[in-house]
Amino acid sequence: MLYIRLFHGRTDPNQDMDECGSNGPVLGPYKYIHTTYKNYFRLAKLNDNCDELFLHEDMLYYNGVYYGDWSMFTEEIFKKGEFATIPFEQSKANLPALEQKH
């Protein structure tokens, strides 16, 4: 199983980042994570449905925050890191209307 951790977040995608941004959620578990043409990440759940995260320029968007960094890791790393996941909500992953690419 795979997990994705979002970090280095900011609420304004145009903000210059000289320091580390905010830590974001850890999402998962997923069977696989697929990305298409720098547009979105499809996160395949155990039941074969997919969650989707969308990109704005080079940042993933979730819950009003644009994340410049993310890590994908296995269940072994998840357990060693003592991470906790949050429930994914697709409505929080949708880009604001003026920015949607997909």
C-alpha atoms as a PDB file:
ATOM      1  CA  MET A   1       0.000   0.000   0.000  1.00  0.00           C
ATOM      2  CA  LEU A   2       1.082   3.581  -0.689  1.00  0.00           C
ATOM      3  CA  TYR A   3       0.601   6.867   1.140  1.00  0.00           C
ATOM      4  CA  ILE A   4       1.122  10.471   0.075  1.00  0.00           C
ATOM      5  CA  ARG A   5       2.192  13.227   2.469  1.00  0.00           C
ATOM      6  CA  LEU A   6       1.720  16.870   1.469  1.00  0.00           C
ATOM      7  CA  PHE A   7       3.958  19.608   2.872  1.00  0.00           C
ATOM      8  CA  HIS A   8       5.547  23.020   2.170  1.00  0.00           C
ATOM      9  CA  GLY A   9       2.067  24.511   1.845  1.00  0.00           C
ATOM     10  CA  ARG A  10       0.813  28.048   1.370  1.00  0.00           C
ATOM     11  CA  THR A  11      -2.679  29.509   0.898  1.00  0.00           C
ATOM     12  CA  ASP A  12      -1.565  31.906  -1.856  1.00  0.00           C
ATOM     13  CA  PRO A  13      -0.001  30.056  -4.799  1.00  0.00           C
ATOM     14  CA  ASN A  14       1.929  33.208  -5.767  1.00  0.00           C
ATOM     15  CA  GLN A  15       3.613  33.567  -2.373  1.00  0.00           C
ATOM     16  CA  ASP A  16       7.426  33.519  -2.492  1.00  0.00           C
ATOM     17  CA  MET A  17       8.634  30.790  -0.180  1.00  0.00           C
ATOM     18  CA  ASP A  18      11.945  31.526   1.536  1.00  0.00           C
ATOM     19  CA  GLU A  19      11.078  29.289   4.492  1.00  0.00           C
ATOM     20  CA  CYS A  20       9.252  26.015   4.925  1.00  0.00           C
ATOM     21  CA  GLY A  21       5.522  26.192   4.400  1.00  0.00           C
ATOM     22  CA  SER A  22       2.864  24.381   6.381  1.00  0.00           C
ATOM     23  CA  ASN A  23       2.654  20.631   6.854  1.00  0.00           C
ATOM     24  CA  GLY A  24      -0.326  19.012   5.214  1.00  0.00           C
ATOM     25  CA  PRO A  25      -2.213  15.761   5.492  1.00  0.00           C
ATOM     26  CA  VAL A  26      -1.103  12.190   4.953  1.00  0.00           C
ATOM     27  CA  LEU A  27      -3.558  10.412   2.651  1.00  0.00           C
ATOM     28  CA  GLY A  28      -3.940   6.692   2.036  1.00  0.00           C
ATOM     29  CA  PRO A  29      -3.698   3.780   1.849  1.00  0.00           C
ATOM     30  CA  TYR A  30      -3.721   3.474  -1.932  1.00  0.00           C
ATOM     31  CA  LYS A  31      -2.972   0.572  -4.299  1.00  0.00           C
ATOM     32  CA  TYR A  32      -1.237   2.884  -6.760  1.00  0.00           C
ATOM     33  CA  ILE A  33      -0.751   6.561  -7.532  1.00  0.00           C
ATOM     34  CA  HIS A  34      -0.871   7.682 -11.158  1.00  0.00           C
ATOM     35  CA  THR A  35      -0.178  11.139 -12.566  1.00  0.00           C
ATOM     36  CA  THR A  36      -1.227  12.465 -15.962  1.00  0.00           C
ATOM     37  CA  TYR A  37       0.439  15.310 -17.876  1.00  0.00           C
ATOM     38  CA  LYS A  38       1.092  17.450 -14.806  1.00  0.00           C
ATOM     39  CA  ASN A  39      -2.673  17.812 -14.395  1.00  0.00           C
ATOM     40  CA  TYR A  40      -3.800  15.513 -11.598  1.00  0.00           C
ATOM     41  CA  PHE A  41      -2.852  12.587  -9.409  1.00  0.00           C
ATOM     42  CA  ARG A  42      -5.222   9.624  -9.418  1.00  0.00           C
ATOM     43  CA  LEU A  43      -5.039   7.758  -6.106  1.00  0.00           C
ATOM     44  CA  ALA A  44      -6.465   4.228  -6.410  1.00  0.00           C
ATOM     45  CA  LYS A  45      -8.231   3.057  -3.271  1.00  0.00           C
ATOM     46  CA  LEU A  46      -8.566  -0.544  -2.156  1.00  0.00           C
ATOM     47  CA  ASN A  47     -12.108  -0.746  -3.594  1.00  0.00           C
ATOM     48  CA  ASP A  48     -10.808   0.364  -7.041  1.00  0.00           C
ATOM     49  CA  ASN A  49     -12.434   3.810  -6.800  1.00  0.00           C
ATOM     50  CA  CYS A  50     -10.041   6.728  -7.143  1.00  0.00           C
ATOM     51  CA  ASP A  51      -9.439   9.925  -5.244  1.00  0.00           C
ATOM     52  CA  GLU A  52      -7.977  12.775  -7.301  1.00  0.00           C
ATOM     53  CA  LEU A  53      -5.599  15.575  -6.370  1.00  0.00           C
ATOM     54  CA  PHE A  54      -5.173  18.424  -8.843  1.00  0.00           C
ATOM     55  CA  LEU A  55      -2.121  20.479  -9.705  1.00  0.00           C
ATOM     56  CA  HIS A  56      -2.002  24.253  -9.945  1.00  0.00           C
ATOM     57  CA  GLU A  57       1.224  25.005 -11.816  1.00  0.00           C
ATOM     58  CA  ASP A  58       3.734  22.888  -9.830  1.00  0.00           C
ATOM     59  CA  MET A  59       1.715  22.581  -6.594  1.00  0.00           C
ATOM     60  CA  LEU A  60      -0.836  20.032  -5.406  1.00  0.00           C
ATOM     61  CA  TYR A  61      -4.011  21.568  -3.970  1.00  0.00           C
ATOM     62  CA  TYR A  62      -5.960  20.305  -0.947  1.00  0.00           C
ATOM     63  CA  ASN A  63      -8.332  22.082   1.445  1.00  0.00           C
ATOM     64  CA  GLY A  64      -7.415  25.647   0.493  1.00  0.00           C
ATOM     65  CA  VAL A  65      -3.654  25.043   0.579  1.00  0.00           C
ATOM     66  CA  TYR A  66      -1.187  24.707  -2.310  1.00  0.00           C
ATOM     67  CA  TYR A  67       1.612  22.232  -1.520  1.00  0.00           C
ATOM     68  CA  GLY A  68       4.973  22.538  -3.241  1.00  0.00           C
ATOM     69  CA  ASP A  69       6.311  19.237  -1.910  1.00  0.00           C
ATOM     70  CA  TRP A  70       4.955  15.759  -1.398  1.00  0.00           C
ATOM     71  CA  SER A  71       6.320  12.344  -0.585  1.00  0.00           C
ATOM     72  CA  MET A  72       4.951   8.963  -1.559  1.00  0.00           C
ATOM     73  CA  PHE A  73       5.913   6.012   0.576  1.00  0.00           C
ATOM     74  CA  THR A  74       5.074   2.438   1.467  1.00  0.00           C
ATOM     75  CA  GLU A  75       3.201   1.041   4.440  1.00  0.00           C
ATOM     76  CA  GLU A  76       6.518   0.097   6.062  1.00  0.00           C
ATOM     77  CA  ILE A  77       7.656   3.744   6.043  1.00  0.00           C
ATOM     78  CA  PHE A  78       4.177   4.852   7.165  1.00  0.00           C
ATOM     79  CA  LYS A  79       4.377   2.618  10.240  1.00  0.00           C
ATOM     80  CA  LYS A  80       7.972   3.569  11.088  1.00  0.00           C
ATOM     81  CA  GLY A  81       7.170   7.279  10.775  1.00  0.00           C
ATOM     82  CA  GLU A  82       4.165   6.951  13.093  1.00  0.00           C
ATOM     83  CA  PHE A  83       2.070   8.984  10.640  1.00  0.00           C
ATOM     84  CA  ALA A  84      -1.700   9.330  10.887  1.00  0.00           C
ATOM     85  CA  THR A  85      -3.978   9.670   7.888  1.00  0.00           C
ATOM     86  CA  ILE A  86      -7.005  11.886   7.497  1.00  0.00           C
ATOM     87  CA  PRO A  87     -10.115  10.888   5.534  1.00  0.00           C
ATOM     88  CA  PHE A  88      -9.868  12.167   1.960  1.00  0.00           C
ATOM     89  CA  GLU A  89     -12.686  14.489   0.858  1.00  0.00           C
ATOM     90  CA  GLN A  90     -12.877  15.079  -2.893  1.00  0.00           C
ATOM     91  CA  SER A  91     -14.588  18.447  -2.417  1.00  0.00           C
ATOM     92  CA  LYS A  92     -11.460  19.668  -0.592  1.00  0.00           C
ATOM     93  CA  ALA A  93      -9.253  18.556  -3.506  1.00  0.00           C
ATOM     94  CA  ASN A  94     -11.093  20.419  -6.253  1.00  0.00           C
ATOM     95  CA  LEU A  95      -9.268  23.518  -7.451  1.00  0.00           C
ATOM     96  CA  PRO A  96     -11.126  26.812  -7.105  1.00  0.00           C
ATOM     97  CA  ALA A  97     -13.309  27.277 -10.223  1.00  0.00           C
ATOM     98  CA  LEU A  98     -11.119  29.861 -11.947  1.00  0.00           C
ATOM     99  CA  GLU A  99      -8.059  27.599 -11.775  1.00  0.00           C
ATOM    100  CA  GLN A 100      -9.459  24.234 -12.849  1.00  0.00           C
ATOM    101  CA  LYS A 101      -7.563  22.511 -15.634  1.00  0.00           C
ATOM    102  CA  HIS A 102      -9.404  19.161 -15.606  1.00  0.00           C
END
